[in-house]
């Protein structure tokens, strides 16, 4: 009976996860030849040329920076929300979540109008007689777009872990003579690590593969790995190379998750996933 | 008890009535025509008129790049009866057997199409396509921000306009501009010429504000940049929104492009597709489309009815000498990968 109820999920997983993955692997490891295809590593060796490696390193760089900023902004926010000091935590929660109900593309386009030369930000700065800034179409704008879009993915898992920490443990630490800083470092932080790990993974992965943010806010000047993949499928029609890049990305993400789970410790049951 | 059986009878009768209604609805099945066009590229009231006149229901979908359209048709998941690819994509689709031959006899209004815009290289005998709109690649510029006359591709490499230049995030068009500046063919497969173009684009990169697609015309209208590489139809739209803007076709020559009407393989309503293509070539319909989109119509009869200032605007309808110095994109086959590598190199630089 239990098996039977699992069947629809198994079918779903096979159709939409396993089969597509196998197809991606198939395309990645084959190259078209006269009248057929042959197995080859050509797509991968091509990826390790300097120009593509440079794209990869740039993506990694921006994704790491964005993830760190999200963590630095998100952790305190999650702590405030989980703490007792703030009564209307549901309001803050709602304010974090509501923007996500709006279309992602629309929100990114809005930044385009805010940041442009004669845009909202510069009008505001001029009004207060401050120097104007040109951030649109820079790496900074891309990072800003990523942080803005992915911050909730950092805050929510950390919040969900923090709010489940037994208050008694924190009080006990205080009673036993730890100052607030020690309480944080020795008790709260270690207990919240699973949430931090979830948050980092949930921000890092989309940040590493986004192509819309870098195109709109970076003005297409900063090709990221996501742009490269999109280009292979839609413009060049080189599915093999596109799939190979995707496989490399999957490996990178698996590796980073392995490193993460190493830090995650035993409190696995608290993590979101 | 009696009450229950009465209810049952009433329900059954109602059920039968509904069923019969549904069935008769099926009997007089209305023919449907699936059309796949670029976004915002038709006066949609024309579709209603076509429906009224022919009784064919039009299902209208849009795409934003040739490549999106290609992938959707190629994957075979959806069937369309009329599609609107551009020139180089036509070559690719014909080579891959994705287009059906059209029967010109069924499109009497084809006689209105300008003969000099028929029989282009991508379809020399017009066996598969008829032109829908056409135009050039050129430079949209803000007359208040640019000094002197714009008449050469060189201006896009002019350091005076550093961070005021918008290029297209489109491999063929941006590499094409560099090739034209160098005096080479926009369809070149020569690695040496392509390497020179790549070098030129890398030199240009510090001057470029952004590589854009759709948002480029809005940026120009808002005065966010001085110069933009763009297509004539987009340029004419932007000029309509902001009179400070103008459009130039550089003297070195340029790309001549066509968006065409074609019938993809697997079309179900081939008869209707021909009717639709004929309808769009009616002079008054083609006129309305040209006025609505601002793009240049290949329909001579429609062109003659346009207001004089539009008809004689050399930016939208360039002279024969200018047209003689243009080249249509052809599909590059495997060399496209080389263009992609160059483009990635420029953008990752």
Coordinates of C-alpha atoms in Angstrom, one line a residue:
Chain A
X1 CA 0.0 0.0 0.0
X2 CA 2.8 2.4 1.0
X3 CA 4.6 1.5 -2.2
X4 CA 1.5 2.1 -4.3
X5 CA 1.1 5.6 -2.9
X6 CA 4.7 6.3 -3.9
X7 CA 4.2 5.4 -7.5
X8 CA 3.1 8.9 -8.8
X9 CA 6.1 10.5 -7.2
X10 CA 8.4 7.9 -8.6
X11 CA 7.0 8.4 -12.1
X12 CA 7.3 12.1 -11.7
X13 CA 10.9 11.9 -10.6
X14 CA 11.8 9.6 -13.4
X15 CA 10.2 11.7 -16.1
X16 CA 11.2 15.1 -15.0
X17 CA 14.5 14.5 -13.1
X18 CA 16.2 11.3 -14.1
X19 CA 15.4 11.3 -17.8
X20 CA 16.4 15.0 -18.3
X21 CA 19.6 14.4 -16.3
X22 CA 20.5 11.4 -18.5
X23 CA 19.8 13.5 -21.6
X24 CA 22.1 16.3 -20.3
X25 CA 24.8 13.7 -19.7
X26 CA 24.3 12.2 -23.1
X27 CA 24.6 15.5 -24.9
X28 CA 27.6 16.5 -22.8
X29 CA 29.6 13.4 -23.6
X30 CA 28.8 13.1 -27.3
X31 CA 29.7 15.2 -30.4
X32 CA 27.8 15.0 -33.7
X33 CA 29.7 13.5 -36.6
X34 CA 28.8 12.7 -40.1
X35 CA 25.6 10.7 -39.9
X36 CA 25.5 10.1 -36.1
X37 CA 27.2 10.9 -32.8
X38 CA 30.3 9.6 -31.1
X39 CA 31.3 9.6 -27.5
X40 CA 33.8 12.3 -26.7
X41 CA 35.2 14.6 -24.1
X42 CA 35.6 17.4 -26.6
X43 CA 32.9 19.5 -25.0
X44 CA 34.7 19.4 -21.7
X45 CA 38.2 20.1 -23.0
X46 CA 36.7 23.1 -24.7
X47 CA 35.3 24.4 -21.4
X48 CA 38.8 24.5 -19.9
X49 CA 40.0 27.1 -22.4
X50 CA 41.1 30.4 -20.8
X51 CA 38.1 32.4 -22.0
X52 CA 35.5 30.0 -20.6
X53 CA 37.5 29.6 -17.3
X54 CA 37.5 33.3 -17.0
X55 CA 33.7 33.3 -17.3
X56 CA 33.5 30.6 -14.7
X57 CA 35.8 32.4 -12.2
X58 CA 33.9 35.6 -12.7
X59 CA 30.6 33.8 -11.9
X60 CA 32.1 32.1 -8.9
X61 CA 33.5 35.4 -7.7
X62 CA 30.2 37.3 -8.0
X63 CA 28.2 34.4 -6.5
X64 CA 30.5 34.2 -3.5
X65 CA 30.4 38.0 -2.9
X66 CA 26.6 38.0 -3.2
X67 CA 26.3 35.1 -0.8
X68 CA 28.5 36.7 1.8
X69 CA 26.6 40.0 1.6
X70 CA 23.3 38.1 1.9
X71 CA 24.7 36.3 5.0
X72 CA 26.0 39.5 6.6
X73 CA 22.6 41.2 6.0
X74 CA 20.4 38.2 6.5
X75 CA 21.8 36.7 9.8
X76 CA 21.1 39.8 11.9
X77 CA 17.7 40.2 10.3
X78 CA 16.8 36.6 11.1
X79 CA 18.1 37.1 14.7
X80 CA 15.9 40.2 15.2
X81 CA 12.9 38.4 13.8
X82 CA 13.5 35.4 16.0
X83 CA 14.3 37.4 19.1
X84 CA 11.7 38.5 21.7
X85 CA 12.5 42.2 21.4
X86 CA 10.4 42.5 18.3
X87 CA 6.7 42.0 18.7
X88 CA 5.6 42.3 15.1
X89 CA 7.8 39.7 13.6
X90 CA 5.0 38.5 11.3
X91 CA 5.0 42.0 9.7
X92 CA 8.7 41.8 9.0
X93 CA 8.3 38.3 7.7
X94 CA 5.5 39.4 5.4
X95 CA 7.7 42.3 4.2
X96 CA 10.4 39.9 3.2
X97 CA 8.0 37.5 1.4
X98 CA 5.6 39.9 -0.3
X99 CA 8.1 41.1 -2.9
X100 CA 8.6 37.5 -3.9
X101 CA 5.0 37.3 -5.0
X102 CA 5.8 39.8 -7.7
X103 CA 7.4 38.6 -10.9
X104 CA 11.2 38.3 -10.6
X105 CA 11.8 39.9 -14.0
X106 CA 9.6 42.9 -13.2
X107 CA 11.5 43.6 -10.0
X108 CA 14.8 43.4 -11.9
X109 CA 13.5 45.8 -14.5
X110 CA 12.5 48.2 -11.8
X111 CA 16.1 48.3 -10.7
X112 CA 17.0 49.3 -14.2
X113 CA 14.9 52.4 -13.9
X114 CA 16.1 53.2 -10.4
X115 CA 19.8 53.0 -11.2
X116 CA 20.0 54.6 -14.7
X117 CA 21.7 57.9 -15.3
X118 CA 18.6 60.0 -15.2
X119 CA 16.8 57.5 -12.9
X120 CA 15.2 57.6 -9.5
X121 CA 18.4 57.3 -7.5
X122 CA 20.2 60.1 -9.3
X123 CA 17.2 62.4 -9.2
X124 CA 17.1 61.8 -5.5
X125 CA 20.9 62.5 -5.1
X126 CA 20.6 65.6 -7.2
X127 CA 17.8 66.8 -5.1
X128 CA 19.9 66.6 -2.0
X129 CA 22.8 68.2 -3.9
X130 CA 24.9 65.0 -3.6
X131 CA 27.2 63.8 -6.4
X132 CA 25.5 61.5 -8.9
X133 CA 26.5 57.8 -9.3
X134 CA 26.7 55.6 -12.3
X135 CA 26.2 52.1 -10.9
X136 CA 24.1 50.6 -13.6
X137 CA 26.0 48.3 -16.0
X138 CA 28.7 47.5 -13.5
X139 CA 29.6 44.4 -11.4
X140 CA 28.2 46.3 -8.4
X141 CA 24.8 46.5 -10.0
X142 CA 24.9 42.8 -10.7
X143 CA 25.7 42.0 -7.1
X144 CA 23.0 44.4 -5.9
X145 CA 20.5 42.7 -8.1
X146 CA 21.5 39.3 -6.7
X147 CA 21.5 40.3 -3.1
X148 CA 18.1 42.0 -3.5
X149 CA 16.6 39.0 -5.2
X150 CA 18.1 36.2 -3.1
X151 CA 18.2 37.8 0.4
X152 CA 14.9 36.1 1.5
X153 CA 16.4 32.7 0.7
X154 CA 19.1 33.5 3.3
X155 CA 16.8 35.0 5.9
X156 CA 14.0 32.4 6.0
X157 CA 16.0 29.2 6.7
X158 CA 18.2 31.0 9.3
X159 CA 15.0 32.4 10.9
X160 CA 13.3 29.0 11.0
X161 CA 16.3 27.4 12.8
X162 CA 16.9 30.3 15.2
X163 CA 13.2 30.4 16.3
X164 CA 13.4 26.7 17.2
X165 CA 16.4 27.0 19.5
X166 CA 15.3 26.2 23.0
X167 CA 15.3 29.4 25.0
X168 CA 16.3 27.4 28.1
X169 CA 19.7 26.6 26.5
X170 CA 20.5 30.3 25.9
X171 CA 19.4 31.2 29.5
X172 CA 21.4 28.3 30.9
X173 CA 24.5 29.7 29.2
X174 CA 23.9 33.1 30.7
X175 CA 23.3 31.6 34.1
X176 CA 26.6 29.7 33.9
X177 CA 28.4 33.0 33.4
X178 CA 28.8 33.5 29.6
X179 CA 28.6 37.0 28.4
X180 CA 26.2 37.8 25.5
X181 CA 29.1 37.5 23.0
X182 CA 30.1 34.2 24.3
X183 CA 26.5 33.0 24.3
X184 CA 26.3 33.9 20.6
X185 CA 29.6 32.3 19.6
X186 CA 29.3 29.2 21.7
X187 CA 25.6 28.5 21.7
X188 CA 23.5 30.3 19.2
X189 CA 25.8 30.3 16.2
X190 CA 26.6 26.6 16.4
X191 CA 23.0 25.7 16.8
X192 CA 22.0 27.9 13.8
X193 CA 24.6 26.4 11.4
X194 CA 22.2 24.1 9.6
X195 CA 20.1 27.2 8.7
X196 CA 23.1 29.1 7.6
X197 CA 24.2 26.2 5.4
X198 CA 20.7 25.9 3.8
X199 CA 20.7 29.7 3.3
X200 CA 24.1 29.7 1.7
X201 CA 23.2 26.9 -0.6
X202 CA 19.9 28.4 -1.6
X203 CA 21.6 31.8 -2.4
X204 CA 24.8 30.4 -3.9
X205 CA 23.2 28.1 -6.5
X206 CA 20.9 30.7 -8.2
X207 CA 23.5 33.4 -7.9
X208 CA 26.0 31.1 -9.7
X209 CA 23.6 30.3 -12.6
X210 CA 21.6 33.5 -13.1
X211 CA 21.6 35.0 -16.5
X212 CA 18.8 37.5 -16.4
X213 CA 20.3 39.7 -13.7
X214 CA 23.7 39.9 -15.3
X215 CA 22.2 40.7 -18.7
X216 CA 19.8 43.4 -17.5
X217 CA 21.8 45.1 -14.7
X218 CA 25.3 44.2 -16.1
X219 CA 24.3 45.4 -19.5
X220 CA 25.5 42.1 -21.0
X221 CA 29.1 43.1 -20.4
X222 CA 29.7 40.5 -17.8
X223 CA 29.1 37.1 -19.3
X224 CA 28.3 34.7 -16.5
X225 CA 28.1 30.9 -16.7
X226 CA 24.3 31.1 -17.0
X227 CA 24.6 33.4 -20.0
X228 CA 27.0 31.0 -21.6
X229 CA 24.7 28.1 -21.2
X230 CA 21.7 30.0 -22.4
X231 CA 23.6 31.2 -25.5
X232 CA 24.6 27.6 -26.4
X233 CA 21.0 26.4 -26.4
X234 CA 19.2 29.4 -27.9
X235 CA 21.7 31.1 -30.2
X236 CA 24.4 28.7 -31.2
X237 CA 22.4 25.5 -31.0
X238 CA 25.4 23.7 -29.5
X239 CA 23.6 21.5 -27.1
X240 CA 26.6 19.4 -26.4
X241 CA 28.7 22.3 -25.1
X242 CA 25.8 23.8 -23.2
X243 CA 25.2 20.4 -21.5
X244 CA 28.9 20.0 -20.7
X245 CA 28.9 23.4 -18.9
X246 CA 25.8 22.4 -17.0
X247 CA 27.4 19.1 -15.9
X248 CA 30.5 21.1 -14.7
X249 CA 28.1 23.3 -12.7
X250 CA 26.3 20.3 -11.2
X251 CA 29.7 18.9 -10.1
X252 CA 30.7 22.3 -8.6
X253 CA 27.4 22.5 -6.7
X254 CA 27.6 18.9 -5.5
X255 CA 31.2 19.6 -4.3
X256 CA 30.2 22.7 -2.4
X257 CA 27.2 20.9 -0.8
X258 CA 29.6 18.1 0.3
X259 CA 31.8 20.7 1.9
X260 CA 28.8 22.4 3.5
X261 CA 27.4 19.1 4.9
X262 CA 30.8 18.5 6.5
X263 CA 30.3 21.7 8.5
X264 CA 26.7 20.9 9.1
X265 CA 27.2 18.6 12.1
X266 CA 24.6 16.4 13.7
X267 CA 21.7 18.8 13.9
X268 CA 20.5 17.7 10.4
X269 CA 16.9 17.4 11.4
X270 CA 16.6 21.2 11.8
X271 CA 17.8 22.0 8.3
X272 CA 15.3 22.8 5.6
X273 CA 16.8 20.2 3.4
Chain B
X1 CA -39.5 7.8 -3.6
X2 CA -41.4 9.3 -6.5
X3 CA -39.8 12.5 -5.8
X4 CA -36.3 11.0 -6.1
X5 CA -37.1 9.4 -9.5
X6 CA -38.5 12.7 -10.8
X7 CA -35.3 14.4 -9.9
X8 CA -33.4 11.7 -11.6
X9 CA -35.5 12.1 -14.8
X10 CA -35.0 15.8 -14.8
X11 CA -31.3 15.4 -14.3
X12 CA -31.1 12.9 -17.1
X13 CA -33.0 15.2 -19.5
X14 CA -30.8 18.1 -18.6
X15 CA -27.8 15.9 -19.1
X16 CA -29.0 14.9 -22.6
X17 CA -29.6 18.5 -23.5
X18 CA -26.2 19.6 -22.5
X19 CA -24.6 16.6 -24.3
X20 CA -26.5 17.3 -27.5
X21 CA -25.4 21.0 -27.3
X22 CA -21.8 19.9 -26.9
X23 CA -22.1 17.4 -29.8
X24 CA -23.7 19.9 -32.2
X25 CA -21.0 22.3 -31.2
X26 CA -18.4 19.7 -32.3
X27 CA -20.3 19.1 -35.5
X28 CA -19.9 22.6 -36.9
X29 CA -16.2 22.7 -35.9
X30 CA -14.8 26.1 -36.6
X31 CA -11.5 26.0 -38.5
X32 CA -8.5 27.4 -36.5
X33 CA -5.3 29.0 -37.7
X34 CA -2.3 29.0 -35.5
X35 CA 0.0 32.0 -36.1
X36 CA 3.4 32.6 -34.5
X37 CA 4.8 36.1 -34.8
X38 CA 7.2 38.5 -33.1
X39 CA 5.8 40.4 -30.2
X40 CA 4.0 43.6 -31.0
X41 CA 4.5 43.1 -34.7
X42 CA 0.9 43.3 -36.1
X43 CA -2.1 45.6 -35.7
X44 CA -4.2 43.0 -33.8
X45 CA -7.5 44.4 -35.1
X46 CA -6.4 42.9 -38.4
X47 CA -6.8 39.4 -36.8
X48 CA -10.4 40.1 -35.9
X49 CA -11.2 41.3 -39.4
X50 CA -9.6 38.2 -40.8
X51 CA -11.7 36.0 -38.5
X52 CA -14.9 37.9 -39.4
X53 CA -14.3 37.6 -43.1
X54 CA -13.2 34.0 -43.3
X55 CA -14.8 32.4 -40.3
X56 CA -11.3 31.0 -39.4
X57 CA -10.4 31.5 -35.7
X58 CA -6.9 32.8 -35.3
X59 CA -4.8 31.7 -32.3
X60 CA -2.0 34.2 -32.1
X61 CA 1.2 33.5 -30.2
X62 CA 4.4 35.6 -30.1
X63 CA 8.1 35.1 -29.7
X64 CA 11.0 37.5 -29.0
X65 CA 13.9 36.0 -30.8
X66 CA 14.4 33.8 -33.9
X67 CA 16.1 31.3 -31.8
X68 CA 13.2 30.9 -29.4
X69 CA 10.9 30.4 -32.3
X70 CA 13.3 27.9 -33.9
X71 CA 13.7 25.8 -30.8
X72 CA 9.9 25.7 -30.3
X73 CA 9.1 24.6 -33.8
X74 CA 12.1 22.2 -33.9
X75 CA 11.1 20.4 -30.7
X76 CA 7.8 19.7 -32.4
X77 CA 5.7 20.3 -29.3
X78 CA 3.5 22.8 -30.9
X79 CA 2.0 23.2 -34.4
X80 CA 1.7 26.5 -36.2
X81 CA 0.3 27.3 -39.6
X82 CA 2.1 30.6 -40.2
X83 CA 5.4 31.7 -38.7
X84 CA 7.5 34.9 -39.2
X85 CA 11.3 34.0 -39.2
X86 CA 14.1 36.3 -40.3
X87 CA 16.3 35.8 -43.3
X88 CA 19.2 33.8 -41.9
X89 CA 16.8 31.7 -39.9
X90 CA 14.9 30.9 -43.1
X91 CA 18.0 29.4 -44.6
X92 CA 18.5 27.2 -41.5
X93 CA 14.9 26.1 -41.5
X94 CA 14.9 25.3 -45.2
X95 CA 18.1 23.3 -44.8
X96 CA 16.6 21.3 -42.0
X97 CA 13.4 20.7 -43.9
X98 CA 11.3 22.7 -41.5
X99 CA 9.3 24.8 -44.0
X100 CA 6.7 23.8 -46.5
X101 CA 6.6 25.2 -50.1
X102 CA 3.9 27.8 -50.6
X103 CA 1.6 28.0 -53.5
X104 CA 2.0 31.5 -54.9
X105 CA -1.1 31.0 -57.1
X106 CA -3.2 31.1 -53.9
X107 CA -1.7 34.5 -52.9
X108 CA -2.9 36.8 -55.7
X109 CA -2.0 39.9 -53.6
X110 CA 1.7 38.9 -53.9
X111 CA 1.8 41.2 -57.0
X112 CA 1.9 44.2 -54.7
X113 CA 5.2 43.2 -53.2
X114 CA 8.2 45.2 -54.4
X115 CA 10.0 43.0 -57.0
X116 CA 13.4 44.2 -55.8
X117 CA 12.6 42.8 -52.3
X118 CA 11.6 39.4 -53.7
X119 CA 14.0 36.6 -54.5
X120 CA 16.6 37.4 -51.9
X121 CA 19.4 34.9 -51.4
X122 CA 17.8 33.0 -48.6
X123 CA 14.9 32.0 -50.9
X124 CA 15.8 33.0 -54.5
X125 CA 12.5 31.8 -56.1
X126 CA 10.2 32.6 -53.2
X127 CA 9.3 29.0 -53.0
X128 CA 8.9 29.1 -49.2
X129 CA 8.5 32.7 -48.1
X130 CA 7.1 36.1 -48.8
X131 CA 8.6 39.2 -47.1
X132 CA 6.5 40.7 -44.3
X133 CA 8.7 43.6 -43.2
X134 CA 12.2 44.7 -44.0
X135 CA 14.8 47.1 -42.9
X136 CA 18.5 47.9 -42.3
X137 CA 21.0 47.8 -39.5
X138 CA 22.3 51.3 -38.6
X139 CA 23.0 53.8 -35.9
X140 CA 20.3 55.5 -33.8
X141 CA 21.8 58.7 -32.3
X142 CA 20.8 61.6 -30.2
X143 CA 21.3 64.8 -32.1
X144 CA 21.8 66.8 -29.0
X145 CA 24.6 64.6 -27.7
X146 CA 26.5 63.8 -30.9
X147 CA 28.6 66.4 -32.7
X148 CA 28.7 66.5 -36.5
X149 CA 27.1 64.1 -39.0
X150 CA 26.8 60.4 -38.3
X151 CA 27.6 58.6 -41.5
X152 CA 30.2 56.0 -40.7
X153 CA 30.5 52.9 -38.4
X154 CA 33.7 54.7 -37.0
X155 CA 31.5 56.8 -34.7
X156 CA 30.8 53.7 -32.6
X157 CA 34.6 53.6 -31.9
X158 CA 34.9 57.3 -31.2
X159 CA 36.4 57.9 -27.7
X160 CA 34.4 61.1 -27.3
X161 CA 31.4 59.0 -26.7
X162 CA 32.9 56.7 -24.1
X163 CA 30.2 55.1 -22.0
X164 CA 27.6 56.6 -24.2
X165 CA 27.4 53.8 -26.8
X166 CA 24.9 51.0 -26.7
X167 CA 25.7 47.8 -28.7
X168 CA 23.4 45.0 -29.5
X169 CA 23.7 41.8 -27.4
X170 CA 23.3 39.9 -30.6
X171 CA 26.4 38.2 -32.0
X172 CA 25.7 38.6 -35.7
X173 CA 24.7 42.2 -35.5
X174 CA 27.5 43.5 -33.3
X175 CA 30.2 41.4 -35.0
X176 CA 28.6 42.5 -38.3
X177 CA 29.1 46.2 -37.4
X178 CA 32.8 45.5 -36.7
X179 CA 33.2 43.6 -40.0
X180 CA 31.5 46.4 -42.0
X181 CA 33.8 49.0 -40.4
X182 CA 36.7 46.8 -41.6
X183 CA 35.2 46.6 -45.1
X184 CA 34.5 42.8 -44.9
X185 CA 31.4 40.8 -45.6
X186 CA 29.0 40.3 -42.7
X187 CA 28.8 36.7 -43.7
X188 CA 32.6 36.0 -43.7
X189 CA 34.0 32.7 -42.6
X190 CA 37.6 33.8 -42.9
X191 CA 39.2 33.3 -39.5
X192 CA 41.7 36.2 -40.1
X193 CA 38.9 38.7 -40.8
X194 CA 36.9 37.4 -37.8
X195 CA 40.0 37.7 -35.5
X196 CA 40.4 41.4 -36.7
X197 CA 36.7 42.0 -35.9
X198 CA 37.1 40.5 -32.5
X199 CA 40.1 42.7 -31.8
X200 CA 38.1 45.7 -32.8
X201 CA 35.2 44.8 -30.5
X202 CA 37.6 44.3 -27.6
X203 CA 39.0 47.8 -28.2
X204 CA 35.5 49.2 -28.3
X205 CA 34.4 47.5 -25.1
X206 CA 35.7 50.3 -22.7
X207 CA 33.6 52.8 -24.6
X208 CA 30.4 50.7 -24.5
X209 CA 27.8 51.5 -21.9
X210 CA 25.9 48.2 -22.3
X211 CA 25.1 45.4 -24.7
X212 CA 21.3 45.5 -24.9
X213 CA 18.4 44.0 -26.9
X214 CA 14.8 45.2 -26.3
X215 CA 15.6 47.8 -23.7
X216 CA 17.9 49.7 -26.0
X217 CA 15.3 51.8 -27.6
X218 CA 13.8 52.8 -24.3
X219 CA 17.3 53.8 -23.1
X220 CA 17.7 56.0 -26.2
X221 CA 14.3 57.5 -25.8
X222 CA 15.1 58.4 -22.2
X223 CA 18.4 60.1 -23.3
X224 CA 20.5 57.5 -21.4
X225 CA 23.0 57.1 -24.2
X226 CA 24.2 59.0 -27.3
X227 CA 24.6 56.3 -29.9
X228 CA 23.1 52.8 -30.4
X229 CA 23.5 50.1 -32.9
X230 CA 20.0 49.2 -33.9
X231 CA 17.5 48.0 -36.5
X232 CA 15.7 50.6 -38.6
X233 CA 12.2 49.6 -37.4
X234 CA 13.2 50.0 -33.8
X235 CA 14.9 53.3 -34.6
X236 CA 11.8 54.7 -36.3
X237 CA 9.7 53.8 -33.2
X238 CA 12.3 55.6 -31.0
X239 CA 12.4 58.7 -33.2
X240 CA 8.6 58.8 -33.0
X241 CA 8.9 58.9 -29.2
X242 CA 11.8 61.4 -29.0
X243 CA 12.3 63.9 -31.8
X244 CA 15.9 64.5 -30.7
X245 CA 16.8 61.1 -32.1
X246 CA 17.8 60.3 -35.7
X247 CA 18.9 57.2 -37.6
X248 CA 21.8 56.8 -40.0
X249 CA 22.8 54.1 -42.4
X250 CA 26.6 54.2 -42.5
X251 CA 28.2 54.8 -45.9
X252 CA 30.4 51.6 -45.6
X253 CA 27.2 49.7 -46.2
X254 CA 25.1 47.6 -44.0
X255 CA 22.9 44.6 -43.4
X256 CA 19.6 44.4 -45.2
X257 CA 17.2 42.2 -43.3
X258 CA 13.8 40.6 -43.9
X259 CA 11.2 39.2 -41.6
X260 CA 9.1 36.8 -43.7
X261 CA 5.9 34.8 -43.7
X262 CA 6.3 31.0 -44.0
X263 CA 4.4 27.8 -43.4
X264 CA 6.2 25.4 -41.1
X265 CA 6.2 21.6 -41.6
X266 CA 3.4 20.0 -39.7
X267 CA 0.9 22.9 -40.3
X268 CA -2.7 21.6 -40.2
X269 CA -4.5 24.5 -41.9
X270 CA -2.4 25.1 -45.0
X271 CA -5.4 26.5 -46.9
X272 CA -6.0 29.0 -44.1
X273 CA -2.3 29.9 -44.0
X274 CA -2.4 30.9 -47.6
X275 CA -5.6 32.9 -47.1
X276 CA -3.9 34.7 -44.1
X277 CA -0.8 35.5 -46.1
X278 CA -2.9 36.9 -48.9
X279 CA -4.9 38.9 -46.5
X280 CA -1.8 40.5 -45.0
X281 CA -0.7 41.5 -48.5
X282 CA -3.8 43.4 -49.2
X283 CA -2.7 47.0 -49.7
X284 CA -4.9 48.5 -47.1
X285 CA -4.1 45.8 -44.5
X286 CA -0.4 46.1 -45.2
X287 CA -0.7 49.8 -44.9
X288 CA -2.3 49.5 -41.4
X289 CA 0.4 47.1 -40.3
X290 CA 3.1 49.4 -41.5
X291 CA 1.6 52.4 -39.7
X292 CA 1.0 50.5 -36.5
X293 CA 4.5 48.9 -36.3
X294 CA 6.5 51.7 -37.8
X295 CA 8.4 49.1 -39.8
X296 CA 9.1 49.3 -43.5
X297 CA 6.6 47.4 -45.6
X298 CA 7.6 45.6 -48.8
X299 CA 4.1 46.1 -50.2
X300 CA 4.4 48.8 -52.9
X301 CA 0.7 49.6 -53.0
X302 CA 0.7 50.1 -49.3
X303 CA 3.9 52.2 -49.5
X304 CA 2.2 54.5 -52.0
X305 CA -0.6 55.2 -49.6
X306 CA 1.7 56.2 -46.7
X307 CA 1.9 59.9 -45.7
X308 CA 4.5 61.6 -47.9
X309 CA 7.0 62.3 -45.1
X310 CA 7.1 58.6 -44.2
X311 CA 7.2 57.4 -47.7
X312 CA 10.1 59.6 -48.7
X313 CA 12.0 59.2 -45.4
X314 CA 15.4 57.8 -46.5
X315 CA 15.9 56.3 -43.0
X316 CA 12.9 54.0 -43.4
X317 CA 12.8 53.6 -47.2
X318 CA 16.4 54.1 -48.3
X319 CA 17.3 54.8 -52.0
X320 CA 18.4 52.2 -54.5
X321 CA 22.1 53.3 -54.2
X322 CA 22.0 52.7 -50.5
X323 CA 20.3 49.4 -50.9
X324 CA 22.8 48.3 -53.5
X325 CA 25.4 48.6 -50.8
X326 CA 23.7 46.1 -48.4
X327 CA 24.1 42.5 -47.7
X328 CA 21.6 40.0 -46.3
X329 CA 22.7 37.6 -43.5
X330 CA 23.0 34.0 -44.6
X331 CA 23.1 31.1 -42.2
X332 CA 26.7 30.2 -41.2
X333 CA 26.3 26.6 -40.3
X334 CA 29.3 25.4 -38.2
X335 CA 31.1 28.8 -38.4
X336 CA 28.4 30.2 -36.1
X337 CA 30.4 28.5 -33.3
X338 CA 33.3 30.7 -34.2
X339 CA 31.1 33.8 -34.0
X340 CA 29.9 32.6 -30.6
X341 CA 33.5 32.1 -29.4
X342 CA 34.4 35.6 -30.5
X343 CA 31.4 37.1 -28.8
X344 CA 32.1 35.3 -25.6
X345 CA 35.7 36.5 -25.8
X346 CA 34.5 40.1 -26.2
X347 CA 32.1 39.9 -23.4
X348 CA 34.3 37.9 -21.0
X349 CA 37.2 40.2 -21.8

